Coordinates of C-alpha atoms in Angstrom, one line a residue:
M55 CA -217.5 -49.8 -5.2
S56 CA -216.3 -52.6 -7.1
T57 CA -212.5 -53.3 -8.0
G58 CA -213.1 -55.6 -10.7
S59 CA -213.9 -59.6 -11.3
P60 CA -212.3 -62.1 -9.4
T61 CA -210.4 -63.5 -12.3
L62 CA -209.0 -60.2 -13.0
R63 CA -207.9 -59.9 -9.2
S64 CA -206.4 -63.5 -9.3
R65 CA -204.4 -62.5 -12.4
R66 CA -203.0 -59.3 -10.6
R67 CA -202.0 -61.3 -7.4
M68 CA -200.2 -63.7 -9.9
R69 CA -198.2 -61.2 -11.9
A70 CA -197.2 -59.9 -8.6
G71 CA -196.0 -63.1 -7.6
V72 CA -194.3 -64.0 -10.6
R73 CA -192.5 -60.5 -10.3
R74 CA -191.5 -61.5 -6.8
A75 CA -190.2 -64.7 -7.7
L76 CA -188.1 -63.2 -10.5
L77 CA -186.7 -60.6 -8.3
L78 CA -185.9 -63.1 -5.7
T79 CA -184.4 -65.4 -8.1
L80 CA -182.2 -62.6 -9.3
L81 CA -181.1 -61.7 -6.0
V82 CA -180.1 -65.0 -5.1
G83 CA -178.3 -65.6 -8.0
L84 CA -176.1 -62.3 -7.7
G85 CA -175.5 -63.0 -3.9
A86 CA -174.7 -66.8 -4.6
S87 CA -172.1 -65.6 -7.7
T88 CA -170.7 -63.4 -5.3
F89 CA -170.2 -65.8 -2.7
A90 CA -168.7 -68.6 -5.0
S91 CA -166.2 -65.9 -6.7
A92 CA -164.9 -64.3 -3.3
D93 CA -161.3 -65.3 -2.0
P94 CA -161.8 -66.5 1.5
T95 CA -158.0 -65.4 2.3
D96 CA -157.8 -62.0 3.6
P97 CA -155.5 -59.9 1.2
A98 CA -153.5 -58.5 4.0
E99 CA -152.9 -61.7 5.8
R100 CA -151.9 -63.5 2.7
D101 CA -149.6 -60.8 1.6
R102 CA -148.1 -60.1 4.8
E103 CA -144.4 -60.8 5.7
P104 CA -143.9 -63.9 8.2
R105 CA -143.3 -63.0 11.6
L106 CA -140.8 -64.8 13.9
E107 CA -143.3 -67.1 15.3
D108 CA -144.4 -68.7 12.0
F109 CA -141.0 -70.3 11.5
A110 CA -140.2 -73.6 12.5
E111 CA -136.8 -73.3 14.3
A112 CA -134.6 -70.6 15.4
I113 CA -130.9 -69.9 16.1
D114 CA -129.7 -67.1 18.4
L115 CA -127.0 -65.0 17.3
A116 CA -125.0 -63.1 19.8
P117 CA -122.5 -60.8 18.2
R118 CA -119.0 -60.6 19.7
E119 CA -118.1 -57.1 19.3
A120 CA -120.2 -53.9 18.0
R121 CA -120.2 -53.8 13.9
A122 CA -122.5 -52.1 11.4
V123 CA -122.8 -55.8 9.7
H124 CA -122.3 -59.1 11.1
T125 CA -121.8 -62.5 9.7
V126 CA -122.1 -66.2 10.3
L127 CA -121.6 -69.1 8.1
I128 CA -124.7 -71.1 7.6
P129 CA -124.9 -74.2 9.9
I130 CA -126.0 -77.4 8.5
E131 CA -129.2 -77.4 10.8
V132 CA -130.4 -74.5 8.6
Y133 CA -129.4 -76.5 5.0
R134 CA -131.7 -79.2 6.5
G135 CA -134.4 -77.0 8.1
V136 CA -135.3 -75.0 5.1
T137 CA -138.0 -75.9 2.7
R138 CA -136.5 -74.0 -0.3
P139 CA -133.0 -75.0 -2.0
D140 CA -132.4 -71.2 -2.1
L141 CA -132.9 -70.8 1.5
G142 CA -135.9 -68.5 0.5
D143 CA -137.5 -69.2 3.8
L144 CA -134.8 -67.7 6.0
R145 CA -135.1 -64.7 8.0
V146 CA -133.1 -62.5 10.3
F147 CA -134.8 -60.5 13.4
D148 CA -133.6 -58.7 16.3
A149 CA -134.4 -59.6 19.9
R150 CA -138.0 -57.5 19.6
G151 CA -139.1 -59.6 16.6
Q152 CA -138.4 -57.0 13.7
L153 CA -137.0 -57.7 10.6
V154 CA -133.4 -57.1 10.0
P155 CA -132.0 -56.9 6.4
H156 CA -130.0 -59.7 5.1
A157 CA -128.1 -61.2 2.3
L158 CA -126.1 -64.4 1.4
R159 CA -123.2 -65.0 -0.3
A160 CA -120.7 -67.8 -1.3
L161 CA -117.0 -67.3 0.0
D162 CA -115.7 -69.8 -2.5
A163 CA -117.0 -69.1 -6.2
P164 CA -115.7 -72.1 -8.1
G165 CA -114.0 -69.6 -10.6
D166 CA -112.1 -67.7 -7.8
R167 CA -111.2 -71.0 -5.7
E168 CA -109.5 -73.0 -8.3
P169 CA -106.8 -71.4 -10.3
S170 CA -105.0 -72.9 -13.2
P171 CA -102.6 -75.9 -12.3
V172 CA -98.9 -74.7 -12.4
D173 CA -96.0 -76.9 -13.5
L174 CA -93.1 -76.7 -10.7
R175 CA -89.6 -76.6 -11.2
F176 CA -87.7 -79.4 -9.5
F177 CA -84.5 -80.5 -8.4
P178 CA -83.3 -84.3 -7.6
I179 CA -80.7 -84.3 -4.8
M180 CA -78.3 -87.0 -5.3
S181 CA -77.0 -89.2 -2.5
P182 CA -74.9 -92.3 -2.5
A183 CA -77.0 -93.7 0.2
T184 CA -80.4 -92.6 1.1
P185 CA -80.2 -90.5 4.4
T186 CA -82.9 -90.3 6.9
G187 CA -83.6 -86.6 6.5
L188 CA -82.5 -83.6 4.5
E189 CA -80.2 -82.5 7.6
D190 CA -77.8 -85.1 6.6
L191 CA -77.4 -83.2 3.0
T192 CA -75.5 -80.0 2.5
L193 CA -77.4 -78.3 -0.1
H194 CA -76.3 -75.1 -2.4
V195 CA -78.9 -72.9 -4.5
V196 CA -77.8 -70.9 -7.3
R197 CA -80.0 -68.6 -8.8
D198 CA -79.6 -66.5 -12.2
G199 CA -80.0 -62.5 -12.2
S200 CA -83.6 -62.6 -12.0
G201 CA -83.8 -64.6 -9.0
T202 CA -84.8 -67.8 -10.7
V203 CA -83.4 -71.2 -9.3
V204 CA -81.1 -72.7 -11.7
E205 CA -79.2 -75.2 -9.7
V206 CA -79.6 -77.2 -6.3
R207 CA -76.7 -79.5 -5.5
S208 CA -75.6 -81.4 -2.6
R209 CA -72.2 -82.3 -1.4
S210 CA -71.5 -84.6 -4.4
S211 CA -73.6 -83.8 -7.4
A212 CA -75.9 -81.3 -8.9
V213 CA -78.9 -81.2 -11.4
D214 CA -80.1 -78.2 -12.9
G215 CA -83.8 -76.9 -12.7
S216 CA -84.4 -76.2 -16.2
R217 CA -87.8 -77.2 -17.8
R218 CA -87.8 -81.0 -17.9
Q219 CA -89.1 -83.6 -19.8
A220 CA -88.8 -87.5 -19.4
G221 CA -85.2 -88.6 -20.3
D222 CA -83.6 -85.0 -20.6
G223 CA -80.8 -85.4 -18.4
L224 CA -82.5 -86.7 -15.4
P225 CA -80.8 -89.7 -13.5
T226 CA -81.5 -92.8 -14.7
E227 CA -81.1 -94.7 -11.2
S228 CA -83.8 -93.5 -8.9
G229 CA -82.2 -95.5 -6.3
S230 CA -79.5 -92.5 -5.9
I231 CA -81.9 -90.0 -5.5
G232 CA -82.1 -88.9 -1.9
A233 CA -85.0 -86.3 -2.1
Y234 CA -86.6 -83.7 -4.3
V235 CA -86.7 -79.8 -3.9
L236 CA -89.4 -77.7 -5.3
D237 CA -88.9 -74.1 -6.4
T238 CA -92.1 -72.4 -4.9
A239 CA -90.7 -69.0 -4.1
E240 CA -92.3 -67.2 -7.3
L241 CA -95.9 -68.6 -6.7
A242 CA -98.6 -66.0 -6.2
H243 CA -100.7 -68.1 -4.0
P244 CA -100.5 -70.9 -1.5
L245 CA -100.0 -74.4 -2.6
T246 CA -102.9 -76.9 -1.8
A247 CA -102.0 -79.9 -3.8
L248 CA -99.3 -81.6 -5.6
R249 CA -99.6 -84.2 -8.5
F250 CA -96.7 -86.3 -9.4
E251 CA -95.7 -88.2 -12.5
L252 CA -93.2 -90.9 -12.6
A253 CA -91.1 -92.0 -15.5
P254 CA -92.5 -95.5 -16.8
S255 CA -91.5 -98.6 -15.0
E256 CA -93.0 -101.9 -14.0
G257 CA -94.5 -103.4 -11.0
D258 CA -96.5 -102.0 -8.3
Y259 CA -95.6 -99.5 -5.4
V260 CA -96.4 -97.9 -2.2
L261 CA -94.1 -95.0 -1.7
P262 CA -94.4 -93.2 1.8
L263 CA -93.7 -89.6 1.1
T264 CA -93.0 -87.0 3.4
V265 CA -93.7 -83.2 2.8
E266 CA -91.5 -80.6 4.3
T267 CA -91.2 -76.8 3.6
S268 CA -88.0 -74.7 4.1
D269 CA -87.2 -71.0 3.4
D270 CA -83.4 -71.7 3.6
L271 CA -82.9 -75.5 3.1
T272 CA -81.2 -75.5 6.3
R273 CA -84.4 -75.7 8.7
F274 CA -87.4 -77.9 7.5
A275 CA -91.0 -78.0 8.9
S276 CA -93.1 -81.2 8.3
V277 CA -96.4 -80.4 6.8
G278 CA -99.5 -82.5 7.7
S279 CA -99.0 -86.3 8.3
P280 CA -97.1 -88.6 6.1
R281 CA -98.7 -89.6 2.7
S282 CA -98.1 -92.2 0.0
L283 CA -97.7 -92.4 -3.7
V284 CA -99.6 -95.7 -4.8
R285 CA -99.9 -97.8 -7.8
L286 CA -101.2 -101.1 -7.2
T287 CA -103.1 -104.1 -9.4
Y288 CA -105.9 -105.5 -7.2
A289 CA -108.5 -108.2 -8.4
G290 CA -108.1 -106.9 -11.9
E291 CA -108.3 -103.3 -11.2
Q292 CA -105.7 -100.6 -10.8
I293 CA -105.4 -98.4 -7.8
L294 CA -103.5 -95.3 -8.6
Q295 CA -102.7 -92.3 -6.0
D296 CA -100.6 -89.5 -7.6
R297 CA -102.0 -86.5 -5.8
V298 CA -101.1 -85.0 -2.5
E299 CA -103.2 -82.4 -0.6
L300 CA -101.7 -79.6 1.4
P301 CA -102.9 -77.2 4.0
A302 CA -102.4 -74.0 1.9
V303 CA -98.6 -74.0 1.9
R304 CA -96.4 -71.1 1.5
A305 CA -92.8 -71.2 1.2
R306 CA -89.6 -70.7 -0.8
Y307 CA -89.1 -74.4 -0.9
V308 CA -91.1 -77.6 -0.8
V309 CA -89.1 -80.8 -0.1
L310 CA -90.0 -84.2 -0.7
R311 CA -88.5 -87.3 0.6
W312 CA -89.2 -91.0 1.2
G313 CA -87.0 -92.2 4.2
T314 CA -85.3 -95.6 3.6
A315 CA -87.6 -96.7 0.9
R316 CA -86.4 -96.8 -2.5
L317 CA -88.0 -94.4 -5.5
P318 CA -89.6 -96.7 -8.1
A319 CA -88.8 -94.2 -10.9
P320 CA -87.5 -90.6 -11.3
L321 CA -90.0 -87.7 -11.3
V322 CA -90.9 -86.5 -14.7
R323 CA -93.4 -83.8 -13.8
V324 CA -94.8 -82.1 -10.9
T325 CA -97.9 -79.9 -11.0
G326 CA -99.0 -77.5 -8.3
E327 CA -102.8 -76.8 -7.4
L328 CA -103.2 -73.0 -6.0
L329 CA -105.6 -71.5 -3.4
G330 CA -107.8 -68.9 -5.0
E331 CA -107.7 -65.4 -4.6
R332 CA -110.9 -65.1 -2.6
E333 CA -110.9 -66.7 0.8
S334 CA -113.1 -69.9 1.1
A335 CA -114.9 -70.9 4.0
E336 CA -113.5 -73.8 5.8
L337 CA -114.6 -77.3 4.4
V338 CA -117.2 -78.9 6.5
V339 CA -117.2 -82.6 6.6
H340 CA -120.2 -85.0 7.6
R341 CA -120.1 -88.6 7.5
L342 CA -123.5 -90.4 6.9
S343 CA -124.7 -94.2 7.1
G344 CA -126.7 -95.8 4.6
R345 CA -129.4 -98.3 4.0
R346 CA -129.9 -100.9 1.3
H347 CA -132.4 -100.2 -1.3
A348 CA -135.3 -102.2 -1.1
D349 CA -135.3 -103.8 -4.6
D350 CA -131.8 -103.4 -5.3
P351 CA -129.3 -105.1 -2.9
Q352 CA -126.2 -103.5 -4.5
R353 CA -127.6 -100.1 -3.9
I354 CA -126.9 -98.2 -0.6
D355 CA -129.2 -95.1 0.0
F356 CA -128.3 -91.9 1.9
D357 CA -130.4 -89.1 3.1
L358 CA -128.8 -85.7 3.8
G359 CA -131.7 -84.5 5.5
G360 CA -132.0 -81.4 3.6
F361 CA -130.4 -79.0 0.7
V362 CA -126.6 -79.4 1.5
P363 CA -124.6 -77.9 -0.9
V364 CA -122.1 -80.8 -1.7
E365 CA -118.9 -80.3 -3.4
R366 CA -116.7 -83.5 -2.4
V367 CA -117.9 -87.1 -1.7
R368 CA -116.0 -89.9 -0.5
V369 CA -117.4 -93.5 -0.5
A370 CA -115.6 -95.2 2.8
L371 CA -115.6 -98.8 2.8
T372 CA -115.4 -100.4 6.2
E373 CA -114.2 -103.6 5.2
E374 CA -110.5 -104.6 5.0
N375 CA -109.1 -105.2 1.5
A376 CA -112.1 -104.3 -0.4
L377 CA -112.2 -103.2 -4.0
V378 CA -115.7 -102.0 -5.4
A379 CA -116.6 -100.9 -9.1
A380 CA -119.4 -98.4 -8.2
E381 CA -121.5 -95.7 -9.4
L382 CA -122.3 -92.4 -7.3
L383 CA -126.1 -91.2 -7.8
A384 CA -128.0 -88.0 -6.5
G385 CA -131.3 -86.5 -7.0
P386 CA -133.9 -84.3 -5.2
R387 CA -136.7 -86.9 -4.6
V388 CA -136.8 -89.9 -2.9
D389 CA -139.3 -91.6 -5.2
G390 CA -137.8 -90.1 -8.2
P391 CA -134.9 -91.0 -10.6
L392 CA -131.4 -90.5 -9.4
A393 CA -128.8 -89.0 -12.0
T394 CA -125.0 -90.4 -12.4
V395 CA -122.6 -88.2 -10.8
E396 CA -119.2 -90.5 -10.9
R397 CA -118.3 -93.7 -11.7
G398 CA -114.9 -95.2 -10.4
T399 CA -113.3 -97.7 -8.3
I400 CA -113.6 -97.5 -4.6
Y401 CA -110.9 -99.4 -2.5
R402 CA -109.7 -99.9 1.1
V403 CA -106.6 -101.9 1.0
A404 CA -104.1 -103.1 3.8
T405 CA -100.5 -103.2 2.2
G406 CA -97.0 -102.2 3.6
G407 CA -98.3 -101.8 7.2
Q408 CA -100.7 -99.1 6.1
T409 CA -104.4 -98.9 4.9
L410 CA -105.0 -97.2 1.7
E411 CA -108.3 -95.6 0.9
S412 CA -109.9 -94.1 -2.2
P413 CA -109.6 -90.4 -1.9
A414 CA -112.5 -87.9 -2.0
I415 CA -113.4 -86.5 -5.4
G416 CA -114.4 -83.2 -6.3
I417 CA -117.8 -82.5 -8.1
A418 CA -119.7 -79.5 -9.3
R419 CA -122.0 -78.0 -6.5
R420 CA -125.1 -80.1 -6.3
I421 CA -127.9 -79.5 -3.6
D422 CA -129.6 -82.8 -4.0
R423 CA -130.9 -84.3 -0.9
F424 CA -130.9 -88.3 -1.6
W425 CA -127.8 -89.9 -2.5
A426 CA -126.9 -93.5 -3.7
V427 CA -124.1 -95.8 -4.3
R428 CA -124.6 -98.9 -6.7
A429 CA -122.0 -101.6 -6.8
Q430 CA -121.1 -103.7 -9.7
T431 CA -121.6 -107.4 -8.7
K432 CA -118.0 -108.3 -9.6
G433 CA -115.8 -108.8 -6.6
G434 CA -118.6 -109.2 -4.4
G435 CA -120.0 -106.0 -4.3
F436 CA -120.0 -104.3 -0.8
G437 CA -120.1 -107.4 1.0
A438 CA -121.8 -107.8 4.2
T439 CA -120.8 -104.1 5.9
L440 CA -122.6 -101.0 4.5
P441 CA -120.3 -98.4 3.2
E442 CA -120.6 -94.6 4.7
L443 CA -120.9 -91.7 2.6
E444 CA -118.4 -88.6 3.6
I445 CA -119.5 -85.2 2.1
A446 CA -117.7 -82.0 2.3
Y447 CA -119.1 -78.4 1.7
H448 CA -118.2 -74.9 1.7
P449 CA -121.1 -73.1 3.8
Q450 CA -122.3 -69.8 2.4
Q451 CA -121.9 -66.7 4.5
L452 CA -125.1 -64.9 5.9
L453 CA -124.6 -61.0 6.3
F454 CA -127.2 -58.9 8.0
L455 CA -127.2 -55.3 9.3
A456 CA -126.7 -54.6 13.1
R457 CA -130.3 -52.7 13.4
G458 CA -132.3 -53.3 16.5
Q459 CA -131.4 -55.0 19.6
A460 CA -129.3 -58.1 20.2
P461 CA -129.4 -61.1 20.3
F462 CA -130.2 -61.4 16.6
I463 CA -132.4 -64.5 15.7
L464 CA -131.9 -66.5 12.7
A465 CA -135.4 -68.1 12.2
F466 CA -135.9 -70.7 9.2
G467 CA -138.3 -73.3 7.7
R468 CA -141.7 -72.0 6.5
H469 CA -143.8 -73.4 3.7
D470 CA -145.0 -70.2 2.2
A471 CA -142.2 -67.9 2.6
Q472 CA -140.9 -66.0 -0.4
P473 CA -137.3 -65.0 -0.7
S474 CA -136.5 -61.7 1.0
T475 CA -132.9 -61.0 0.5
F476 CA -130.6 -58.4 -0.5
A477 CA -127.5 -58.6 -3.1
W478 CA -124.6 -58.8 -0.7
Q479 CA -123.2 -56.0 -2.7
E480 CA -126.0 -54.0 -1.7
L481 CA -125.7 -54.8 1.7
L482 CA -122.0 -54.1 1.9
G483 CA -122.2 -51.1 -0.6
F484 CA -122.0 -48.2 2.1
L485 CA -119.0 -50.0 3.7
P486 CA -115.5 -48.7 3.0
E487 CA -113.4 -51.1 1.1
S488 CA -111.0 -51.5 4.0
E489 CA -114.0 -52.6 6.1
R490 CA -115.5 -55.0 3.5
A491 CA -112.2 -56.6 3.2
A492 CA -111.8 -56.9 7.1
L493 CA -115.1 -58.8 7.3
P494 CA -114.4 -61.8 9.3
R495 CA -116.2 -65.2 8.4
S496 CA -118.3 -65.1 11.2
D497 CA -118.4 -62.6 14.1
V498 CA -121.3 -64.0 16.2
D499 CA -121.6 -67.0 18.6
A500 CA -124.6 -69.1 17.5
S501 CA -127.0 -71.2 19.7
P502 CA -128.4 -74.6 19.0
P503 CA -131.5 -74.5 17.1
R504 CA -134.7 -74.2 19.3
I505 CA -138.0 -75.1 18.1
L506 CA -140.6 -72.2 17.2
S507 CA -143.8 -73.6 15.4
G508 CA -142.0 -76.8 14.7
E509 CA -142.7 -79.2 11.8
A510 CA -146.3 -77.5 11.2
A511 CA -144.6 -74.4 9.9
R512 CA -143.0 -76.4 6.9
V513 CA -146.0 -78.4 6.1
P514 CA -148.5 -76.5 3.8
P515 CA -152.3 -76.8 5.0
P516 CA -154.6 -79.0 2.7
P517 CA -155.6 -77.2 -0.1
P518 CA -159.1 -75.4 -0.3
L519 CA -162.0 -76.8 -2.4
P520 CA -161.3 -75.8 -6.2
P521 CA -163.0 -72.3 -6.8
L522 CA -164.5 -73.4 -10.1
P523 CA -166.6 -76.2 -9.1
L524 CA -167.9 -74.4 -6.1
R525 CA -169.0 -71.6 -8.0
R526 CA -170.6 -74.2 -10.7
Y527 CA -172.5 -76.0 -8.0
V528 CA -173.8 -72.7 -6.5
L529 CA -174.7 -71.3 -9.8
W530 CA -176.5 -74.3 -11.0
S531 CA -178.5 -74.5 -7.6
V532 CA -179.7 -71.0 -7.8
L533 CA -180.7 -71.8 -11.5
V534 CA -182.7 -74.7 -10.5
L535 CA -184.3 -73.0 -7.8
G536 CA -185.2 -69.8 -10.0
V537 CA -186.7 -72.5 -12.4
G538 CA -188.7 -74.1 -9.9
A539 CA -190.1 -71.0 -8.5
L540 CA -191.1 -69.8 -11.8
A541 CA -192.9 -73.1 -12.5
I542 CA -194.7 -73.1 -9.4
A543 CA -195.8 -69.5 -10.3
A544 CA -196.7 -70.4 -13.7
W545 CA -198.8 -73.4 -12.4
R546 CA -200.8 -71.1 -9.9
L547 CA -201.5 -68.6 -12.5
V548 CA -202.8 -71.4 -14.6
R549 CA -205.0 -72.7 -11.8
D550 CA -206.4 -69.3 -10.7
V551 CA -207.3 -68.7 -14.4
R552 CA -209.2 -72.0 -14.7
D553 CA -211.0 -71.1 -11.3

């Protein structure tokens, strides 16, 4: 029995072929679209918390005693080894590699660290001949009913300590002043610095100054090494050094004397700077060498090596009798612009048997890695020997729970790690107030850094091919193949019809 003419059978075969081509094109297109839009990264792998071995370096932390919360000051190796300025790629693990909750805090918030300066009451002690020490003077202190000092006098004279302005009863002959006594008994916080203002006078001076403390004006204790008050005119610039730093002095009296030197002018004002209410971490100081900038011989570049929170800077000249007008710069990128931090005069001058150097300057905290000092050309700039950069900062405190087995491990340096820290108030919220107040700055012994994954952990992998062009290429390829398949099917159909 016949199933139809050859032409009819050919048409049926071609229709079936076209349907198969269309179906194949559709299936391939759907598969290619799914492939092109798929994320090759496993979501579970992408979102997981980094493990200990994922970090670049680690420091072992061995607690000295049993506590619920341990503390350590952030070492400079951590500031130089993290990839984020907020220390977000820092984690704490126990000895088995399990994550431990941690928090960071600053022990030295600027508002807490720097109370307003206070004017101090001072009393000149007169002496016919300047003594070599206050032990040669007999002092008598008079206080009013509230306990305020109103008079301090030596064997032969007395000057009261009411609030002073220039010329209001102060001795006019500074050479007859043997010492000054500052009344510091009522200060709420320890003294950290003194700033002096002398009466107007002519000429330069270098006044070696000895600072002593006493509670009874009978026994005296020296505070630190001798300092100097300085006013010098050198190479057309004036050097003025009128501030003296102290190591957190707390005493009833602070005594100033200058040995056999002659006081250039009477004091008219003394201002004291006080320690803040919150305990500060110790100031950490590092000194760095620099190199000349390739395109600017008057610019010296410095690389801090990481995100160090700099708060004080001093440019240290290495040549004697050098005076340089300079500009201090800083920025986050080695190839980017640097912002001006400070302008001023830097000096290192030998005079009067001692070497005077420009002091450190306090700045708002900066975490820029790259610093530079640019000298003006007048005066010869920096000369043949490069200056050094001295930076100082208060390290942050790391707090972590004593969960798991010791020693604990501080891991840092991971290119894709996100911040995973508690607020320090949350971490300490369960502790009684007495224990929170008694937390030490650091109660662990920290080892030197050791390598985990090394530099590879800090460097992100090469980026994958952009997803949009890949999807476009795949879809266009499928479209061209589909059109080609339909064209072949149509050509065969036409050929069979003709046959």
